[in-house]
Coordinates of C-alpha atoms in Angstrom, one line a residue:
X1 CA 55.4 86.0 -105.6
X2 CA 57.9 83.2 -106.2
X3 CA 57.7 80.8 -103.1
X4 CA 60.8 79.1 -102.8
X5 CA 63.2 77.6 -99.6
X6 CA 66.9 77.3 -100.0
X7 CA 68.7 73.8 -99.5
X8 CA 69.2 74.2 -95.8
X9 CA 71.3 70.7 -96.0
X10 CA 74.6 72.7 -95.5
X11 CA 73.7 75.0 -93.2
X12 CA 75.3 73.6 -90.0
X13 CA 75.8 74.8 -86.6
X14 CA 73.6 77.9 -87.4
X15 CA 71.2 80.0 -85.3
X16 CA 69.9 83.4 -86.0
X17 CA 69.7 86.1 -82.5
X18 CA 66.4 88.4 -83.7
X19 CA 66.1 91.5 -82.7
X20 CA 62.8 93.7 -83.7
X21 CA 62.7 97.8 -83.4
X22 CA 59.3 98.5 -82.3
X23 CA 58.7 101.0 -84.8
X24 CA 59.0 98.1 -87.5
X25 CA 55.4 96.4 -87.0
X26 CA 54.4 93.4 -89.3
X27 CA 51.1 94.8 -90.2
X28 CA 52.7 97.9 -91.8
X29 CA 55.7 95.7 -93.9
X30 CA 52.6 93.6 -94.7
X31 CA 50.7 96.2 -96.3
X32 CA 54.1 97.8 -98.0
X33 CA 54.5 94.1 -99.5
X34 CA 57.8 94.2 -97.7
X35 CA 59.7 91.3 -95.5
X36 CA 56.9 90.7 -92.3
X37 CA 59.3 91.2 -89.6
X38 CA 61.6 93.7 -88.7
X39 CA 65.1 93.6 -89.8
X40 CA 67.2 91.3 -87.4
X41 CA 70.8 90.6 -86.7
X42 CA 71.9 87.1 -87.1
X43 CA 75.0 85.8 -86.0
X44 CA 76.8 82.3 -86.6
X45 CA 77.3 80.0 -83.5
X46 CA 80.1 78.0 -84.1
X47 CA 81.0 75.4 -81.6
X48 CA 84.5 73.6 -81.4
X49 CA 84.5 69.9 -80.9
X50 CA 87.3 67.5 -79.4
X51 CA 88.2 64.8 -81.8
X52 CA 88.4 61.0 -80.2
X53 CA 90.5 58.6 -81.5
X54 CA 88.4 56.4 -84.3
X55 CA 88.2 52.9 -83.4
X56 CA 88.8 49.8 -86.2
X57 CA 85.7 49.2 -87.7
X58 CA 85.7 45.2 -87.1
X59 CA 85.7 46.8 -83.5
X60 CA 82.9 48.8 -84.3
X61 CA 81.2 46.1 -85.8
X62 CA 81.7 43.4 -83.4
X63 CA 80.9 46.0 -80.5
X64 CA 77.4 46.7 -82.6
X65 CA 76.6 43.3 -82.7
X66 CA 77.0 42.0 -79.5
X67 CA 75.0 45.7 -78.4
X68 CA 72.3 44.3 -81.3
X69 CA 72.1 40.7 -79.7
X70 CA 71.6 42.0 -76.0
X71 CA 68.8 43.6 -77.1
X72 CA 67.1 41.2 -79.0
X73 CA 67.8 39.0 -76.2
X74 CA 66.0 41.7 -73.8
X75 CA 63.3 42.0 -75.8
X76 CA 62.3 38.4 -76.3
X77 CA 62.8 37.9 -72.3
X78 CA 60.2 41.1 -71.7
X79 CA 57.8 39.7 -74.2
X80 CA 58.0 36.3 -72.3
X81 CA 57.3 37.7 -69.2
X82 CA 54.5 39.7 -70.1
X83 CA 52.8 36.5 -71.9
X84 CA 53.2 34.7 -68.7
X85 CA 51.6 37.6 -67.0
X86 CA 48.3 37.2 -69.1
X87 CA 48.9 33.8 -68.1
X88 CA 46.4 32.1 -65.6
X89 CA 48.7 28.9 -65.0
X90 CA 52.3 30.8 -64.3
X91 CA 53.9 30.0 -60.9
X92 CA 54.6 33.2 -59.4
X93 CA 58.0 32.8 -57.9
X94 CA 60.6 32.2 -60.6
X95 CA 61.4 35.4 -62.6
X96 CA 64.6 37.6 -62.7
X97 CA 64.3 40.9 -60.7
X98 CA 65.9 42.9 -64.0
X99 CA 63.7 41.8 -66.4
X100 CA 60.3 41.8 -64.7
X101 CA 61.1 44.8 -64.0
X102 CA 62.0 45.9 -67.2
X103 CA 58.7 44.3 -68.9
X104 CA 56.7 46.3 -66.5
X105 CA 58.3 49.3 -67.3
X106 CA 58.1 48.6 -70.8
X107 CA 54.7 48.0 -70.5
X108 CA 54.0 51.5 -68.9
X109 CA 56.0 53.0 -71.6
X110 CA 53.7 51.8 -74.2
X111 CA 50.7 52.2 -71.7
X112 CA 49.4 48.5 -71.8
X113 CA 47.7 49.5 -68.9
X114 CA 46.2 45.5 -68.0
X115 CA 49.0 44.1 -69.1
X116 CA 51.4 46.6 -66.5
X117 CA 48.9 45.5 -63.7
X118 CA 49.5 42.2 -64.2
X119 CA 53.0 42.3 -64.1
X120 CA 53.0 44.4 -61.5
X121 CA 51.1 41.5 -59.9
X122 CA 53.7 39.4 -60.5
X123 CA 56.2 41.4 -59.2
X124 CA 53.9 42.0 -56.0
X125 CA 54.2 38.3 -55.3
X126 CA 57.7 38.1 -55.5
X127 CA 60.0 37.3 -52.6
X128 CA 62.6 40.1 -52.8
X129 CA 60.0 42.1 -53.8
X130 CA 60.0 45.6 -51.3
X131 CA 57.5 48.5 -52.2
X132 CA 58.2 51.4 -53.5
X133 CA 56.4 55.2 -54.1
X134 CA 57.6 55.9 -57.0
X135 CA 56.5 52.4 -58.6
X136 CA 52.7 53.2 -57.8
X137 CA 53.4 56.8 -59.4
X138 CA 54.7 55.5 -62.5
X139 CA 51.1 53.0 -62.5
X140 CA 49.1 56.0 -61.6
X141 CA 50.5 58.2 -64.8
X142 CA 50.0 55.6 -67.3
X143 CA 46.6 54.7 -65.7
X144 CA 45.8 58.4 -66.0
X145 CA 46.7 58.8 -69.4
X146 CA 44.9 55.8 -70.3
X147 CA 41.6 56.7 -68.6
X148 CA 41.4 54.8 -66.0
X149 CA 40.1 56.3 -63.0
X150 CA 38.5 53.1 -61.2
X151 CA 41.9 51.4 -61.5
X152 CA 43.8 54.4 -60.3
X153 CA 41.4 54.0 -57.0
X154 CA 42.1 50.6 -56.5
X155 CA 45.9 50.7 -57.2
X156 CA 46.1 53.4 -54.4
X157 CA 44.2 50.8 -51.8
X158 CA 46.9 48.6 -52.8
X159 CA 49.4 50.8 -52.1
X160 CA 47.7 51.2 -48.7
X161 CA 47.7 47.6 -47.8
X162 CA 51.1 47.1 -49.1
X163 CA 52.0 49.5 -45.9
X164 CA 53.1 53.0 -48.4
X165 CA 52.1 56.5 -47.6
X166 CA 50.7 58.0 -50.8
X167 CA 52.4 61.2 -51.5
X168 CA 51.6 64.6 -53.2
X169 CA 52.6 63.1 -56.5
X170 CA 50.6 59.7 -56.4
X171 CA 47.5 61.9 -55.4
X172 CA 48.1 64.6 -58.1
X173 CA 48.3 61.4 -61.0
X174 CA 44.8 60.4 -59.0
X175 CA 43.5 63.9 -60.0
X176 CA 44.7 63.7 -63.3
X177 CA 43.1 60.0 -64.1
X178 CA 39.5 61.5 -63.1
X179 CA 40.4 64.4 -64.8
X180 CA 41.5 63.1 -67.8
X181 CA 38.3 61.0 -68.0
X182 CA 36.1 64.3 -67.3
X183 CA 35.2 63.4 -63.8
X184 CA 36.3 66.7 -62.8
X185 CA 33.7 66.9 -59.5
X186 CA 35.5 63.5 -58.6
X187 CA 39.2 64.8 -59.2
X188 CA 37.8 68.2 -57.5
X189 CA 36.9 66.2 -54.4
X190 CA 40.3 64.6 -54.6
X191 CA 42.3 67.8 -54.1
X192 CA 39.3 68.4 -51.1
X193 CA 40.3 65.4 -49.8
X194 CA 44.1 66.5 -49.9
X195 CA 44.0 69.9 -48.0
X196 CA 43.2 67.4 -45.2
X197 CA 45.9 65.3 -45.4
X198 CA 49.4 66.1 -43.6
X199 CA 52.3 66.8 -46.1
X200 CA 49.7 66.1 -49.2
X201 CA 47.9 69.4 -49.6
X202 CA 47.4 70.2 -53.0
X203 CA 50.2 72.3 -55.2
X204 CA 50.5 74.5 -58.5
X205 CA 50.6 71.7 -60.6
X206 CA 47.8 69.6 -59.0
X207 CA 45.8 72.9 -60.1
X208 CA 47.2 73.4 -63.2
X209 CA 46.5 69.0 -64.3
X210 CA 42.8 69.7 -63.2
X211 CA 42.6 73.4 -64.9
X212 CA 43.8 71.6 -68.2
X213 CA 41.1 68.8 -68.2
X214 CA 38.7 71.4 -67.5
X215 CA 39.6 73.4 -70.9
X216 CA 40.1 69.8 -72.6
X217 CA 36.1 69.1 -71.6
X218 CA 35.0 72.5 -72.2
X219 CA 34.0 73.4 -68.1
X220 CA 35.3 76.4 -68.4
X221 CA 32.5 77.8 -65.6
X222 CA 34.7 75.8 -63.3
X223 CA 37.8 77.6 -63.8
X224 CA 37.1 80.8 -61.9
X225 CA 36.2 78.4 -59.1
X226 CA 39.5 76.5 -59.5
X227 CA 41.2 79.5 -59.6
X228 CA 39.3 81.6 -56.5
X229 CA 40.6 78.3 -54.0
X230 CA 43.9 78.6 -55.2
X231 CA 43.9 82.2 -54.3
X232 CA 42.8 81.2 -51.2
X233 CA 44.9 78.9 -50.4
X234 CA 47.9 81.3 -51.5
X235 CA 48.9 79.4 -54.4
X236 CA 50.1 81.8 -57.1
X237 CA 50.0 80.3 -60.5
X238 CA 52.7 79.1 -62.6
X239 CA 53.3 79.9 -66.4
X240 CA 52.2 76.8 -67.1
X241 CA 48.9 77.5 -65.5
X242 CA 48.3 80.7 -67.0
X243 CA 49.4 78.5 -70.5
X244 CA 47.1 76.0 -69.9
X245 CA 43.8 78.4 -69.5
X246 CA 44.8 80.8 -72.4
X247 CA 45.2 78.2 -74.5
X248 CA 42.1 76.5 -73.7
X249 CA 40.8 80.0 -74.4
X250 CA 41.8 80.2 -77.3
X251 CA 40.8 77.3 -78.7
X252 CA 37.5 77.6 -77.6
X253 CA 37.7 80.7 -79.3
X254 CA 36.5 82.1 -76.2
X255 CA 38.8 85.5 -77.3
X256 CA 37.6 88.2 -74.0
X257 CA 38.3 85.6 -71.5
X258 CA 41.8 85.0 -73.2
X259 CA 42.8 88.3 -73.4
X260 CA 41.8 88.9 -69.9
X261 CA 43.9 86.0 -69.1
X262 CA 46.8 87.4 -70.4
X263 CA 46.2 90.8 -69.0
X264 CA 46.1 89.4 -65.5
X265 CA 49.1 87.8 -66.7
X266 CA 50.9 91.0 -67.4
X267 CA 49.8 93.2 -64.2
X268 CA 49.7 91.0 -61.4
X269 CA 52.3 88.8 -61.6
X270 CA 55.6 89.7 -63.1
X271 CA 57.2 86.2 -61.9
X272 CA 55.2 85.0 -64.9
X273 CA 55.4 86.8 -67.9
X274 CA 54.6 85.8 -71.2
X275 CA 56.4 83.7 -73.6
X276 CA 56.6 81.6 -76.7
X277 CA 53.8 79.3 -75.9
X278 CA 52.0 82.1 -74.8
X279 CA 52.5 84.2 -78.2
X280 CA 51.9 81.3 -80.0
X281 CA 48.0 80.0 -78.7
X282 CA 47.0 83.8 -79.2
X283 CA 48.4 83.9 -82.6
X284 CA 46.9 80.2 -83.8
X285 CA 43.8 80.9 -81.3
X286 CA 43.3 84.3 -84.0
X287 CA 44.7 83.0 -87.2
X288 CA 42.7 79.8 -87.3
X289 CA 39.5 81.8 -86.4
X290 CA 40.8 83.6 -90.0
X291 CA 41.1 87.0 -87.6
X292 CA 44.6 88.0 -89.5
X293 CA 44.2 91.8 -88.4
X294 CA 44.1 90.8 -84.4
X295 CA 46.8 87.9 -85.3
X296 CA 49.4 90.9 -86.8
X297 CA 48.0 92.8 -84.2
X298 CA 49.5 90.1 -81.4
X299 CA 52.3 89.4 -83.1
X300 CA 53.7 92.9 -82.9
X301 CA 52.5 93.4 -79.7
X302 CA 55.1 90.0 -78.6
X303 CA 57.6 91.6 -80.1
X304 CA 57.5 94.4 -78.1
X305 CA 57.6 92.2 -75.2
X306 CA 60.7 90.8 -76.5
X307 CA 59.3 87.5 -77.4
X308 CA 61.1 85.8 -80.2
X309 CA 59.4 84.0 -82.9
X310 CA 60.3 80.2 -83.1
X311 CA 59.7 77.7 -86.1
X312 CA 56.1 77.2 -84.4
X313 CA 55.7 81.0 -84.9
X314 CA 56.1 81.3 -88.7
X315 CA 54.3 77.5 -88.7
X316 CA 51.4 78.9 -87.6
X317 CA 52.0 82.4 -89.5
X318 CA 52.0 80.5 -92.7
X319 CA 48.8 78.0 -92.2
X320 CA 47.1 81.0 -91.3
X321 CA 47.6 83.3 -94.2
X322 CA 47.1 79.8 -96.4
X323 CA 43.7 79.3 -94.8
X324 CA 43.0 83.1 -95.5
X325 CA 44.3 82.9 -99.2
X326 CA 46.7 85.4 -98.3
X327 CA 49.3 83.5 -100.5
X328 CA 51.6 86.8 -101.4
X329 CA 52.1 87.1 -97.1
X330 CA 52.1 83.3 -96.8
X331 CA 55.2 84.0 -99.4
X332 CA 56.7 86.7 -97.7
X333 CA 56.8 84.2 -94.2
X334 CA 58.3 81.7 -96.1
X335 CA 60.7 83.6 -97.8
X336 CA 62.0 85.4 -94.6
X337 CA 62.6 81.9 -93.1
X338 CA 64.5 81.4 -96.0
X339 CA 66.7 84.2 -95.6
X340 CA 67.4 84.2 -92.3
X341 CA 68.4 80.8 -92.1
X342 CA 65.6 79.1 -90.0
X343 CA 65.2 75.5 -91.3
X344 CA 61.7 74.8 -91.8
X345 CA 60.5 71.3 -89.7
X346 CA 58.3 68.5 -91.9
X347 CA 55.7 70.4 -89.8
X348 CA 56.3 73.8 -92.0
X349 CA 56.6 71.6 -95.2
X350 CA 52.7 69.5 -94.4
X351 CA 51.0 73.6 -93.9
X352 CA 52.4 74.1 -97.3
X353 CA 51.7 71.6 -99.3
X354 CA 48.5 71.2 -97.6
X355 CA 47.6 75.1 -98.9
X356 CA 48.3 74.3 -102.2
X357 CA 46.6 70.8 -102.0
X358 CA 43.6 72.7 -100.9
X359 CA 43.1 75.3 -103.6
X360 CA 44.4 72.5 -106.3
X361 CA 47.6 73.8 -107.3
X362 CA 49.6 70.5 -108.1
X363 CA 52.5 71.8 -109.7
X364 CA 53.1 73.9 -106.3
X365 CA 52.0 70.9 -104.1
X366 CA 54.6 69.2 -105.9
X367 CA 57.5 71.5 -106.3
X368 CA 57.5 72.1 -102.5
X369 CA 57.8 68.2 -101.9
X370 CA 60.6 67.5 -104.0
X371 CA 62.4 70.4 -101.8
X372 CA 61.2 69.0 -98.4
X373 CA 63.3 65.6 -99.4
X374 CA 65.5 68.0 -100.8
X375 CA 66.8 69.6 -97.6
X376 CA 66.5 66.2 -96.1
X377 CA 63.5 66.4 -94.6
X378 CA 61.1 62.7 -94.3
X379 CA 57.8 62.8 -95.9
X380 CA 55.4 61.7 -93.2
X381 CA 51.8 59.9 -93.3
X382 CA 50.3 63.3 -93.3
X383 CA 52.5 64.9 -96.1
X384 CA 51.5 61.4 -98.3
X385 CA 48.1 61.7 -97.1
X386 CA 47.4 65.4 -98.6
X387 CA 49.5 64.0 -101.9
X388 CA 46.5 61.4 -102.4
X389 CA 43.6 63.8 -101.6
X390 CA 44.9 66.2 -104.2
X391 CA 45.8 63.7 -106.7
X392 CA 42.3 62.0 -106.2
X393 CA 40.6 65.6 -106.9
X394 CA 42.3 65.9 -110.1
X395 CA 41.8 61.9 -110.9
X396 CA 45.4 61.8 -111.3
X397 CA 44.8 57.7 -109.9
X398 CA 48.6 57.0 -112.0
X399 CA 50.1 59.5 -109.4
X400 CA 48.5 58.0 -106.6
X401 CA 49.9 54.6 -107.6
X402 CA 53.6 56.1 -107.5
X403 CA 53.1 57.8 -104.3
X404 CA 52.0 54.2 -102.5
X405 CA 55.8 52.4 -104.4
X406 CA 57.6 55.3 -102.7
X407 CA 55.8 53.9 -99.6
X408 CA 56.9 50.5 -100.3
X409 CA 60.2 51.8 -100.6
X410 CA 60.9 53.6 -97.3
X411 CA 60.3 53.4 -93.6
X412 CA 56.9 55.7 -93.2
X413 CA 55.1 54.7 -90.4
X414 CA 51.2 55.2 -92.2
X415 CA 48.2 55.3 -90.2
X416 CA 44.5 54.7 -90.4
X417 CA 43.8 58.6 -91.5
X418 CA 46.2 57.7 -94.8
X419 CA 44.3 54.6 -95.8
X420 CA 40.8 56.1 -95.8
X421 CA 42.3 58.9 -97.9
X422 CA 43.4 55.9 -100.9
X423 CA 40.1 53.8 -100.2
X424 CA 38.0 56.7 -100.8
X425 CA 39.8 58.1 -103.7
X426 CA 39.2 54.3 -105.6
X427 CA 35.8 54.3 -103.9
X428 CA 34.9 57.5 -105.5
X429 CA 36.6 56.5 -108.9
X430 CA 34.3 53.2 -108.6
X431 CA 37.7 51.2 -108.6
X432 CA 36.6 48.7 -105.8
X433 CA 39.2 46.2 -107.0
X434 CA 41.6 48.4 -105.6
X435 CA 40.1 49.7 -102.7
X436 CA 39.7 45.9 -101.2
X437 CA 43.5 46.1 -102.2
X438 CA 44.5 48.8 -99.9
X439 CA 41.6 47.8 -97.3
X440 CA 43.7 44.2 -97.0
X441 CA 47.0 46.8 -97.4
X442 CA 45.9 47.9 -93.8
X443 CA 46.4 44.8 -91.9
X444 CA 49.7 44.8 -93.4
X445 CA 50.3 48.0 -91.6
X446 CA 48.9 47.1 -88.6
X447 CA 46.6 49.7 -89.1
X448 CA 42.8 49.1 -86.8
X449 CA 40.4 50.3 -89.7
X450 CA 37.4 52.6 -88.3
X451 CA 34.1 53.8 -88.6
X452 CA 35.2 56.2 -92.1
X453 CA 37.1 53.3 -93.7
X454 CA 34.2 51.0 -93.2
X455 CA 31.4 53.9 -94.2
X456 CA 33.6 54.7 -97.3
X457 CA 33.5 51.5 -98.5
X458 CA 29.9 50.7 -98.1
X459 CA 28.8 54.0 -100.0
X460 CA 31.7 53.0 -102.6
X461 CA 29.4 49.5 -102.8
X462 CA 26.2 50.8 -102.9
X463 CA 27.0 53.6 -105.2
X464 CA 28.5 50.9 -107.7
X465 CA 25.2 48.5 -107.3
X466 CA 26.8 46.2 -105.3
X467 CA 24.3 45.9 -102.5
X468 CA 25.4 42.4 -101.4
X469 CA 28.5 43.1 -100.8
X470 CA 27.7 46.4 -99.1
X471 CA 25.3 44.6 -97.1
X472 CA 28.1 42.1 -95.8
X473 CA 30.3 44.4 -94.9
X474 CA 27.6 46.4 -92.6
X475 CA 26.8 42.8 -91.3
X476 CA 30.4 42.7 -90.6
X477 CA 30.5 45.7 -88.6
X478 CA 27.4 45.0 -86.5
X479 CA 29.1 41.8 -85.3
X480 CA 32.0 43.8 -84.3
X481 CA 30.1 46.0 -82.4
X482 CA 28.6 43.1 -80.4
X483 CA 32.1 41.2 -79.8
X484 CA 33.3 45.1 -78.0

């Protein structure tokens, strides 16, 4: 079977409306080695757009720069202020309302979480300063996300003395930063806490944060619990909370409870019924267990439902029938996308070349990333990073070295995952000349190297007889270790 994707770079302005007779099941096109989906209607969306008059391009230009300048401007201003922040010595009464508060919300975007408090410090001390709700929430969400439960607590007594009423939303980020954390007793204590409080009694999606750090920490034997007060308290759930728990299901490969979950679903509450996220955790919950019968199976039965497969669909269609080494189905996925005009993502592209880097087959590997640039999709660190584990397999080190001048070459954003990939392929070549190379390449990249990287290299020492330098480079690490 010939896998192959067309050059999607002139389809424009194209969607496909799928339709599927019921009587047209994958399994049984499957097993006829015929297209995997029932035959569909397609029709082209084509949308009419007002033309503005163009504008000089010395306008353009000037207009762009003076945009470009502002920014920089902006940008130099918020760095200031947050160094002054971290600052023991900086008088606390001379900033610009705009751009602290821009640093601290710039802060909270990039979830600098000491640095935000510190501004936010700042900004307390201020003389027009006035509090505000939705300020503390915005604190509370990062701090959540970040892990920080004890600060969450403390932020919300200084909401207190600052004269605010926490609301439903600053006690529901609360729930999530001890949830988030796995303190889910604490967070469950919270929402106690809130059924006792006027106007703050806990909601569907209070329930639904702590349901989904449950399933993130594996307490599933809390969920039935969770659930049993929520019924109590006549709180249906939403499809978000029914998402959450099949999906943690799922991928605890806990498949009874799932199905359960979505049979419940079905029967008891037609307010929620299934859809795309839903068909797509039972389909990758089965096809990453390698259960392709029960994953046809599901996919059939969504159909019937009237679900429509989206790109994340056939995504996980194909890295499932990859892992399988169900390559003639894999094919018949790929080539349906093809054909129907559904543009694969850089998503579809790393699950094939992946497959192929997997089983060895360069020539494939290789032929499907010359059409992902093709169709104008960008390579990302992942799609580089199975490149130089399949290169490395075959000792194709030349290849390797062209992949890393593409790199130079373009705007990839590489990560720590990518470098241990190179340093182990030199490590395991006994090239350590080039391995220190890419090891010093990191902090170019302001990539944090980690416990792999620095295990890599000392096995690549040892295994080359270079105990002293294996042995200063585990010295190294030790006294990292004691600095943290």
């Amino acid at each position: 079977m010939e896998l192959s994707i067309h050059d999607y770079g002139y389809v424009k302005n194209l969607s496909s409306s799928l339709q599927y007779s019921p009587t047209n099941c994958l399994t049984k096109f499957l097993n006829e080695r015929q297209h995997p989906f029932s035959n569909p209607s397609s029709s082209l969306i084509t949308a009419a757009k007002k033309k503005s008059p163009v504008p000089s391009s010395k306008g353009i230009q000037k207009s762009t720069d003076k945009h470009l300048s502002h920014i920089l401007r902006s940008e130099a201003a918020i760095e200031a202020i947050e160094r002054k922040a971290n600052s023991t010595s900086v008088k606390r009464n001379r900033f610009s309302p705009k751009l602290l508060l821009e640093a601290l919300d710039n802060a909270i975007s990039h979830r600098r979480w000491e640095s935000a408090l510190k501004i936010f410090d700042l900004l307390r001390n201020q003389h027009w300063y006035e509090p505000r709700c939705q300020t503390y929430t915005k604190l509370l969400v990062m701090l959540a996300k970040c892990k920080q439960p004890m600060k969450a607590s403390y932020l919300i007594e200084v909401m207190l003395q600052d004269g605010l009423k926490p609301t439903i939303d600053v006690y529901t980020a609360l729930v999530s930063a001890y949830g988030y954390s796995g303190l889910l007793e604490k967070a469950l204590e919270i929402i106690d806490d809130m059924k006792l409080i006027l106007d703050c009694k806990p909601d569907v999606y209070t329930y639904s944060i702590l349901i989904n750090s449950c399933t993130k920490h594996r307490r599933f034997d809390m969920i039935e619990h969770i659930l049993a007060d929520m019924s109590y308290l006549g709180i249906k759930c939403s499809i978000v909370t029914y998402n959450t728990i099949i999906d943690g299901y799922g991928k605890a490969g806990l498949f009874k409870e799932m199905e359960n979950m979505l049979t419940e679903m079905l029967e008891e509450d037609e307010t929620c019924l299934p859809d795309s996220f839903t068909c797509n955790s039972v389909l990758d919950a089965y096809g990453n267990s390698g259960m392709i019968s029960e994953m046809e199976k599901w996919f059939d039965e969504f159909q019937l439902m009237g679900i429509k497969p989206n790109v994340m669909t056939f995504n996980i269609l194909i890295k499932s029938y990859g892992k399988a080494k169900m390559y003639d189905k894999m094919g018949y996925v790929i080539d349906y996308m093809t054909k129907r005009f559904i543009p694969p993502t850089t998503i579809t592209f790393n699950i094939i070349i992946d497959t192929f880097k997997r089983i060895g087959d360069i020539e494939k590997m290789e032929e499907f990333f010359i059409k992902m640039k093709h169709v104008g999709m960008k390579p990302n660190a992942v799609t580089y990073c199975s490149l130089v584990s399949a290169y490395g397999k075959a000792r194709l080190l030349h290849k390797i070295d062209s992949i890393m001048r593409q790199i130079e070459n373009s705007d990839v954003i590489l990560d720590t995952t990518f470098f241990n990939s190179v340093i182990s392929v030199y490590g395991h070549v006994g090239d350590v000349k080039k391995m220190n190379e890419i090891f010093l390449a990191m902090k170019d990249k302001d990539c944090e190297p980690d416990s792999i990287t620095f295990a890599t290299m000392i096995h690549a020492y040892k295994t080359m007889g270079m105990m002293e330098a294996a042995q200063d480079l585990e010295k190294k690490i030790i006294k990292i270790q004691g600095q943290g």
